[in-house]
Coordinates of C-alpha atoms in Angstrom, one line a residue:
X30 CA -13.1 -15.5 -17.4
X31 CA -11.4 -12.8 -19.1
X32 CA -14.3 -10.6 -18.5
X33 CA -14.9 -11.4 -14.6
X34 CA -11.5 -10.5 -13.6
X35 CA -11.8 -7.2 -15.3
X36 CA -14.9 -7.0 -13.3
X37 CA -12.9 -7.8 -10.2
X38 CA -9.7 -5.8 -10.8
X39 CA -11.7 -2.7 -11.6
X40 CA -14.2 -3.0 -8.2
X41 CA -14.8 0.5 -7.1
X42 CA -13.9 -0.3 -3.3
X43 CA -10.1 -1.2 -4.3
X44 CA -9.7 2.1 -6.0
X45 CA -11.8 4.8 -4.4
X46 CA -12.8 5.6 -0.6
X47 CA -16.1 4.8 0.6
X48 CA -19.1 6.1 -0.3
X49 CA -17.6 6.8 -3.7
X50 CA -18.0 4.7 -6.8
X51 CA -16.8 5.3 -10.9
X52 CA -20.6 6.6 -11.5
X53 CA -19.3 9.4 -9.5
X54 CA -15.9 9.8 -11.3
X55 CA -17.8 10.6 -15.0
X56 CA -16.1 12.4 -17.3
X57 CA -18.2 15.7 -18.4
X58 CA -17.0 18.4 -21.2
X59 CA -15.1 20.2 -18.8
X60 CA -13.6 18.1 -15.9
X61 CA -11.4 15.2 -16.9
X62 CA -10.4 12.3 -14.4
X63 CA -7.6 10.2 -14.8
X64 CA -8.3 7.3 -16.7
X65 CA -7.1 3.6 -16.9
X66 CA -6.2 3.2 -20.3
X67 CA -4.2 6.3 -20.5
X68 CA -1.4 4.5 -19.2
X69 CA -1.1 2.7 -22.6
X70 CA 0.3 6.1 -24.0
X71 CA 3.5 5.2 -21.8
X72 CA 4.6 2.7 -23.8
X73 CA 4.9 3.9 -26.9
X74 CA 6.1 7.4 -25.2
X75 CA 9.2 4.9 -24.1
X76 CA 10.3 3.6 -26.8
X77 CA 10.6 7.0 -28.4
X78 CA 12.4 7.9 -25.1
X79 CA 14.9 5.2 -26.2
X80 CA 15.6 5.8 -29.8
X81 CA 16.1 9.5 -28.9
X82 CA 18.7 8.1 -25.7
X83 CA 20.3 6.1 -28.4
X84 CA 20.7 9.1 -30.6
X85 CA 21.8 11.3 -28.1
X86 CA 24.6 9.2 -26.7
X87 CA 25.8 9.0 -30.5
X88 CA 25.5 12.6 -31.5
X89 CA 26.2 14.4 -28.7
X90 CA 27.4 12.5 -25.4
X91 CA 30.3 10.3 -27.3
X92 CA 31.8 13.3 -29.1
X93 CA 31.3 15.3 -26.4
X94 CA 33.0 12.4 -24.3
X95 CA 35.8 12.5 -26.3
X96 CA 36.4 16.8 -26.4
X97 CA 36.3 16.5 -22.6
X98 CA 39.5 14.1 -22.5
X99 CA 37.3 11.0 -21.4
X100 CA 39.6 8.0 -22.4
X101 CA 38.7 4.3 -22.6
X102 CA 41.4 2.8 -21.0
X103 CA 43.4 0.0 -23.0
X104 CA 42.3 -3.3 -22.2
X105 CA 44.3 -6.3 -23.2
X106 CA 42.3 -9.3 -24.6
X107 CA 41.5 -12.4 -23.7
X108 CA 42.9 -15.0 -26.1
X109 CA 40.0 -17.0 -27.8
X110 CA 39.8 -20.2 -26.0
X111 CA 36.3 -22.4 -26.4
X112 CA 36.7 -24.4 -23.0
X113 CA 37.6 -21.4 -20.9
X114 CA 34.8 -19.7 -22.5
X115 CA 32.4 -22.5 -22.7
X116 CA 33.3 -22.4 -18.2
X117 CA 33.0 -18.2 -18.5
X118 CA 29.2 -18.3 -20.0
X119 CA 27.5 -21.4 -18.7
X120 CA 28.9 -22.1 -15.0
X121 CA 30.7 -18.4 -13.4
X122 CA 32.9 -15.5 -14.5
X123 CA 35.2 -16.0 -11.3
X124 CA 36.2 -19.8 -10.9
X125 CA 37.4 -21.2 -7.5
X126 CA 40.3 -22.3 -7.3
X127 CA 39.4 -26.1 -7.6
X128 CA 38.2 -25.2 -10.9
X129 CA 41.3 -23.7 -12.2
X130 CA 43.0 -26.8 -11.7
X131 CA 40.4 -28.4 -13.7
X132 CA 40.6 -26.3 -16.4
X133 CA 45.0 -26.0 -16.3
X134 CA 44.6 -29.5 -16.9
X135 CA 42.0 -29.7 -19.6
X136 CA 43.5 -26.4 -21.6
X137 CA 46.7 -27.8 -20.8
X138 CA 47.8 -24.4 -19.2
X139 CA 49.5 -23.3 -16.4
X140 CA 47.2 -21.9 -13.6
X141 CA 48.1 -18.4 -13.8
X142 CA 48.0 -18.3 -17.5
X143 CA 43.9 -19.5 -16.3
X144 CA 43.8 -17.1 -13.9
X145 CA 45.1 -13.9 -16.1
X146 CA 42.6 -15.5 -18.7
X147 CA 39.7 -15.1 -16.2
X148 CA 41.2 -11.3 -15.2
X149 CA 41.1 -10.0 -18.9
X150 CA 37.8 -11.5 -19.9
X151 CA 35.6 -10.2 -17.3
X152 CA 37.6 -6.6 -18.3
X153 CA 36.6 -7.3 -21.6
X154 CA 33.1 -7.2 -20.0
X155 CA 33.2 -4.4 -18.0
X156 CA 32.1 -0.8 -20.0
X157 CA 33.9 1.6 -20.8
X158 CA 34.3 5.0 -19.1
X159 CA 33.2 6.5 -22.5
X160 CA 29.6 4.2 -22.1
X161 CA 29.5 5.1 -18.4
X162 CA 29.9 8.9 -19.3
X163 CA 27.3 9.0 -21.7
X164 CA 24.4 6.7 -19.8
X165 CA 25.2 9.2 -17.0
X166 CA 24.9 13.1 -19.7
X167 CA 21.6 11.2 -20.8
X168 CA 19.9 10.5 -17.5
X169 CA 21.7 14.1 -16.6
X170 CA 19.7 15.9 -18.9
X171 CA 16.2 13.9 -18.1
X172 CA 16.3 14.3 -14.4
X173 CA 17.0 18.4 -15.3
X174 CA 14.5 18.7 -17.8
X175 CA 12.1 16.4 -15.4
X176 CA 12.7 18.2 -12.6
X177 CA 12.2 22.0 -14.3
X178 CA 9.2 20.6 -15.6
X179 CA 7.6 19.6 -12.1
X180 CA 8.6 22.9 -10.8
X181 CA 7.0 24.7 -13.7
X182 CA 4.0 22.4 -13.2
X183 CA 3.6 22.5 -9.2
X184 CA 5.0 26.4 -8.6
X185 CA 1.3 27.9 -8.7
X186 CA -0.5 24.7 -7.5
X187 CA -1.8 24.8 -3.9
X188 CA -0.3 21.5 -2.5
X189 CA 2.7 22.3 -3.1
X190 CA 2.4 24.6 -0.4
X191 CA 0.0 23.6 2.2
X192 CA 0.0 19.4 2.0
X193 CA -3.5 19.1 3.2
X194 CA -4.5 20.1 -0.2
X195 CA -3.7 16.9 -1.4
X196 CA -6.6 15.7 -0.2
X197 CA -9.3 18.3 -1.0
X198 CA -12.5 17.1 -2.9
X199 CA -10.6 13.8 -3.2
X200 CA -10.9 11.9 -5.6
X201 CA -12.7 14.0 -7.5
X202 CA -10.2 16.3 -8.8
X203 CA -9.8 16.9 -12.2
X204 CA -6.8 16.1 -14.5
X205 CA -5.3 19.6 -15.8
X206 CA -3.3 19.1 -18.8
X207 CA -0.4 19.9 -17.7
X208 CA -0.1 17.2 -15.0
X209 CA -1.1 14.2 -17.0
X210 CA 2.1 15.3 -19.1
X211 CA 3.9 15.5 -16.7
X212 CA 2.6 11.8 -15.6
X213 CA 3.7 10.7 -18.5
X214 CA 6.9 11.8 -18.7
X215 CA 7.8 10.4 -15.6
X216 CA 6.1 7.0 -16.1
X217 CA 7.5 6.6 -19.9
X218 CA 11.3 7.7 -18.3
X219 CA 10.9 4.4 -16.4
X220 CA 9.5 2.1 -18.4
X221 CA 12.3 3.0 -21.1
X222 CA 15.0 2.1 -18.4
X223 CA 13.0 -1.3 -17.5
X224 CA 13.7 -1.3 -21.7
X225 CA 16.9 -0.5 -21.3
X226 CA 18.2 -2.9 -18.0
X227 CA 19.8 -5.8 -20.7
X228 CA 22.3 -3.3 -21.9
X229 CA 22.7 -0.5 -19.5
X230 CA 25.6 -0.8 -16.7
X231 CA 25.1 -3.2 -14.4
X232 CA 26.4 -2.3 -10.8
X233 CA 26.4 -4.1 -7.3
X234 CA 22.8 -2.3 -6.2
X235 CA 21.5 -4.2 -9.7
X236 CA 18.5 -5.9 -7.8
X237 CA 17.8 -2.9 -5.5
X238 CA 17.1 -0.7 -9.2
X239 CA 14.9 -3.3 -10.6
X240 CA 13.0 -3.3 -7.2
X241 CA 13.0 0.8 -7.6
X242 CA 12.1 0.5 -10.8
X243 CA 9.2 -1.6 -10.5
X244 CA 7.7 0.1 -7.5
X245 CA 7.8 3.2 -9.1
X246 CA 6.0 2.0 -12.2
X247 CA 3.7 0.5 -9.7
X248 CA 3.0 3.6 -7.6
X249 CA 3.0 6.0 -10.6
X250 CA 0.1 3.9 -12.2
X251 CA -1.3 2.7 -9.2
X252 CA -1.2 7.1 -8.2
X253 CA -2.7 7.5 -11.9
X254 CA -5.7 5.3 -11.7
X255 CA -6.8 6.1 -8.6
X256 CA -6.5 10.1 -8.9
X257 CA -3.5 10.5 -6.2
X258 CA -2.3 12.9 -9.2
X259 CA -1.1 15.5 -6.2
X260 CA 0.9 12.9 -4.0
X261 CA 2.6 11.7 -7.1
X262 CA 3.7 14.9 -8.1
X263 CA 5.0 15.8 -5.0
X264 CA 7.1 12.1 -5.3
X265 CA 8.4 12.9 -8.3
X266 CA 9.7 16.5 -7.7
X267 CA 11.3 15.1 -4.7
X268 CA 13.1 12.3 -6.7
X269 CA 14.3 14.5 -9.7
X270 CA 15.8 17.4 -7.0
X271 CA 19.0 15.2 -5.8
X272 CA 19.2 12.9 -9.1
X273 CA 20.3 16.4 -10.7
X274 CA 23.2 16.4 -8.7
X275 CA 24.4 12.7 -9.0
X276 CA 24.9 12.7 -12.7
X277 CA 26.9 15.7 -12.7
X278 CA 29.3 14.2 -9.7
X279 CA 29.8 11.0 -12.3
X280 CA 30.2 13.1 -15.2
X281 CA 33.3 15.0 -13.7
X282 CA 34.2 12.1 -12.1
X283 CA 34.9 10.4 -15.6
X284 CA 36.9 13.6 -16.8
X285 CA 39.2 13.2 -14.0
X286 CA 38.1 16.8 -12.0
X287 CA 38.2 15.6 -8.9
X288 CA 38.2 18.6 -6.7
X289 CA 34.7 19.3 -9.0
X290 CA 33.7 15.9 -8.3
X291 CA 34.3 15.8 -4.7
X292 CA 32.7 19.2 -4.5
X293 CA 29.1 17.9 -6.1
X294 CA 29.2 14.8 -4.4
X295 CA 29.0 16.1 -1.0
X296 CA 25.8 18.7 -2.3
X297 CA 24.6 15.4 -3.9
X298 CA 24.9 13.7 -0.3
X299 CA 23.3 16.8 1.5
X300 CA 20.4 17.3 -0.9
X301 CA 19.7 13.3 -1.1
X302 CA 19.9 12.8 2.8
X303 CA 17.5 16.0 3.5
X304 CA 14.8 15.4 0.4
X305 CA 14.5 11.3 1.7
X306 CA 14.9 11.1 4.8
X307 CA 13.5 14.0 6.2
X308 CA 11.2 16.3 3.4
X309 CA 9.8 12.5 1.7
X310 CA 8.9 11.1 5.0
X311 CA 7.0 14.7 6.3
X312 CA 5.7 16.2 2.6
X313 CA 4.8 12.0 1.2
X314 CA 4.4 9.4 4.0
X315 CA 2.9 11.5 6.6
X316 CA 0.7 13.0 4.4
X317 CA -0.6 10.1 3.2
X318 CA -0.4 8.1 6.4
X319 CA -2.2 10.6 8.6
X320 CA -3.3 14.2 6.6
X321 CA -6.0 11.7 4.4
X322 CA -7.7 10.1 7.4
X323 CA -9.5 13.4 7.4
X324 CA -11.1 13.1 4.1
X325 CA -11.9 9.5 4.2
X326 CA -11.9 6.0 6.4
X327 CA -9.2 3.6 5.1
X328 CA -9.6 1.2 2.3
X329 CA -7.4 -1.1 -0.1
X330 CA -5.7 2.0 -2.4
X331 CA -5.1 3.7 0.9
X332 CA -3.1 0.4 2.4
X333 CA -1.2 -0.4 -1.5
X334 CA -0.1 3.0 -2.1
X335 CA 1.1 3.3 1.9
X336 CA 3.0 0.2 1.1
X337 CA 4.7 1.1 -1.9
X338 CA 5.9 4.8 -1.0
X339 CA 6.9 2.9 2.2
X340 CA 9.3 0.7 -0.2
X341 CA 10.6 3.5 -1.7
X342 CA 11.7 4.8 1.8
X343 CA 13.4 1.7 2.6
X344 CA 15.8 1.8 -0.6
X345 CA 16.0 5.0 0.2
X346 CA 17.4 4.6 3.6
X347 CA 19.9 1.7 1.9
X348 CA 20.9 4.1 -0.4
X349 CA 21.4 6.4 2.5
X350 CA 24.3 4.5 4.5
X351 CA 26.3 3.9 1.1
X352 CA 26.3 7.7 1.0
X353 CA 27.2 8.2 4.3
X354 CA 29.6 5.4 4.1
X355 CA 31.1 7.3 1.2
X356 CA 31.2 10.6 3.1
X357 CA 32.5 9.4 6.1
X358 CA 35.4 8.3 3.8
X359 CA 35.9 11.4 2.4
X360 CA 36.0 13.1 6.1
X361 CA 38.2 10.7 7.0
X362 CA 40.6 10.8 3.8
X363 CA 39.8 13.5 2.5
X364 CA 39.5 11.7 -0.6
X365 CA 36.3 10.4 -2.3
X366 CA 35.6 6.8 -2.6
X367 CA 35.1 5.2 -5.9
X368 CA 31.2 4.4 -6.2
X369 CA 30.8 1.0 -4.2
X370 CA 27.9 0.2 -6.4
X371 CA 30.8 -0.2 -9.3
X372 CA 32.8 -3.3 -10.2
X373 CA 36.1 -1.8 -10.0
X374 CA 38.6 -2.9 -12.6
X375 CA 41.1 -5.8 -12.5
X376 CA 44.8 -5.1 -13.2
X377 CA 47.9 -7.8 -13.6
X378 CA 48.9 -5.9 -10.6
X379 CA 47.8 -8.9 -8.8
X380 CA 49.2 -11.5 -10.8
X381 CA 52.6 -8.9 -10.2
X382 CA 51.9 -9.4 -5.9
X383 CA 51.2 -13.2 -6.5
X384 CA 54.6 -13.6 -8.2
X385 CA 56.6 -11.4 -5.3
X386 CA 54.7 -14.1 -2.8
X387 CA 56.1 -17.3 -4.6
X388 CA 59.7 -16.2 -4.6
X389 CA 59.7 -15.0 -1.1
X390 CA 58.2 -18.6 -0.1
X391 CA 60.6 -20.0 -2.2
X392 CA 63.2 -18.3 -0.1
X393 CA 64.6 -15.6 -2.6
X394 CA 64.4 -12.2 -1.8
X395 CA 64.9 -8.9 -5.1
X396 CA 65.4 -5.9 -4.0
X397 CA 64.5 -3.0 -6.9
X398 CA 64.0 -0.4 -4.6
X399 CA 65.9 2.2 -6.8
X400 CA 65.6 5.9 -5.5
X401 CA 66.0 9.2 -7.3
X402 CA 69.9 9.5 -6.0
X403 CA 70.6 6.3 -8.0
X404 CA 71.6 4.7 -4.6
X405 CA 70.5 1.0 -3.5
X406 CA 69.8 -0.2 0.1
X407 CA 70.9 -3.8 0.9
X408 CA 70.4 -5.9 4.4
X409 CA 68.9 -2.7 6.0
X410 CA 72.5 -1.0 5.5
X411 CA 73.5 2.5 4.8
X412 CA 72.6 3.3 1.6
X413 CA 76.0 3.6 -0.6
X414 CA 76.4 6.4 -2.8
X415 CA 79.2 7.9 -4.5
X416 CA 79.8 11.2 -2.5
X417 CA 80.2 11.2 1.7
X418 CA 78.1 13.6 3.7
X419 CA 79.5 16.0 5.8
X420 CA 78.3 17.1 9.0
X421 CA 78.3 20.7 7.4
X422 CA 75.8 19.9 5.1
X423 CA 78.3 19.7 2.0
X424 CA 79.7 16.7 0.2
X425 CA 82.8 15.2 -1.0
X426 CA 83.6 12.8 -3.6
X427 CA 85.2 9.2 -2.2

């Protein structure tokens, strides 16, 4: 069985156009083609990827966290409880409010003391701003090092230039060295982050990555077995140009430099909006769409890796109207907008508001509105003070 889906996975008329089968796609002494089981290399290549990510963040990005002024903020904890916790791991992290009544009752609390329970613990869960600052200087220095790379690799390659190359004497073109590095790179970068998902930050787009994350794997591999070496370079160059930019806008953003900050975000949002929406769709999907018809007839790997690159577009146009939500804030506010992808944090601020709202219902009103002259306003009456303003502009004592 084993054997005849190998046999069917591996038919020549998935993979290749027609009129070409893997007979014609032997290896010789001096041309290499891309070959299945190279993509095995990947895996090991991630794991190193993540030992050296672990390292980094200890050695370099934490200390460096800490030079910079980066400060975990203080978070007060939540008080051992096993029923509340038994409720926070097994049913949800933010009960309704049925179910604080429940649990009042069964902890033999009042609700609030609950509700502040609930509000600490899923703090206790959120990370902290040094973790976020150091997953963001280690994908910072991949996507520079990764993009560099592609631009040393592609600068003197002809379809980087003129797309139509892509498709000349496809598919058999011959894997250079330097590109099935460069392959591997990229496909061991996301297989260490598909590693990594259990304990990297989790934020509101958490589906929308794994959907990324798998398509690319899929496309880069799919790409890789069936020699679209040159489209996929041209993806991942593409990719790599505004993630360069995004990292940065976090880091600063951590450190609290926010005219920085806002400064990079809104090259970020230029450079992402131009290299997805307009140079991916021209440079990848057109090419591939319409520039290949004139090489070959359509078959199965031109219809998969349409579909794929054509998922990629669509995360990237949801990606697109967060940024353009964000910007249109800034415009607006002239003030940046925390990343809505991010679980902002809790404060007892609210429990503050909720206690306001029970003594005003209960028909008592405090007023604490001390200002800087040391003067209090009562009943929407003059403010008293000791001194009595002149018309002059000068004051005497009463």
């Amino acid at each position: 069985m084993a054997r005849s889906l190998y046999d069917w996975l591996w038919q020549h008329e998935f993979w290749l156009p027609p009129g070409i089968t893997w007979e014609d796609m032997q290896e010789s002494e001096d041309t290499h083609y891309p070959q299945p089981r190279d993509l095995l290399l990947s895996i090991p290549f991630a794991l190193i990827l993540v030992v050296i990510r672990f390292a980094f963040e200890r050695a370099i990005a934490l200390p460096l966290s800490t030079k910079l002024g980066v400060r975990d903020k203080q978070r007060p904890k939540a008080q051992p409880n096993p029923v509340l916790e038994t409720f926070y791991s097994a049913r949800r992290k933010n009960p309704e409010e049925g179910e604080l009544l429940s649990l009042a009752k069964r902890c033999d609390l009042p609700v609030r003391k609950v509700e502040k329970w609930f509000r600490h613990r899923r703090n206790m869960d959120r990370p902290s701003l040094s973790k976020k600052f150091s997953e963001a200087c280690w994908r910072f220095t991949f996507y520079i090092i990764s993009f560099f790379t592609g631009l040393a690799v592609l600068y003197d390659k002809p379809w980087l230039w003129d797309h139509r190359e892509c498709w000349t004497g496809y598919p058999q073109q011959p894997l250079q060295p330097s590109l099935f590095w460069y392959y591997m790179l990229e496909l061991s970068f996301y297989w260490s982050l598909v590693f990594t998902l259990p304990f990297d930050i989790k934020r509101k787009d958490f589906k929308e990555q794994i959907v990324h994350h798998a398509a690319t794997i899929f496309l880069i591999s799919f790409s890789y077995c069936a020699n679209y070496i040159r489209i996929g370079t041209l993806v991942m160059v593409i990719h790599d140009a505004s993630d360069c930019f995004l990292e940065p806008t976090k880091i600063f953003n951590y450190m609290k430099w926010k005219k920085t900050c806002d400064s990079l975000f809104m090259i970020f949002s230029a450079v992402f909006l131009i290299s997805r929406l307009v140079i991916y769709p021209y440079t990848v999907l057109y090419n591939t769409y319409y520039y290949s018809m004139e090489i070959f007839q359509p078959f199965f790997g031109y219809y998969f890796v349409n579909v794929l690159l054509i998922i990629l577009q669509l995360l990237h146009v949801f990606w697109s109207c967060l940024i353009i939500h964000m910007v249109y804030k800034f415009v607006l506010h002239g003030t940046m907008e925390k990343d809505m992808r991010s679980d902002t944090e809790e404060s007892d601020k609210d429990e503050e508001r909720d206690k306001i709202k029970e003594k005003e219902k209960n028909g008592i009103t405090y007023f604490s509105n001390v200002t800087s002259n040391g003067y209090i306003q009562r009943n929407g009456s003059e403010p008293l003070d000791n001194r009595a303003h002149l018309a002059n502009g000068h004051a005497k004592e009463r």
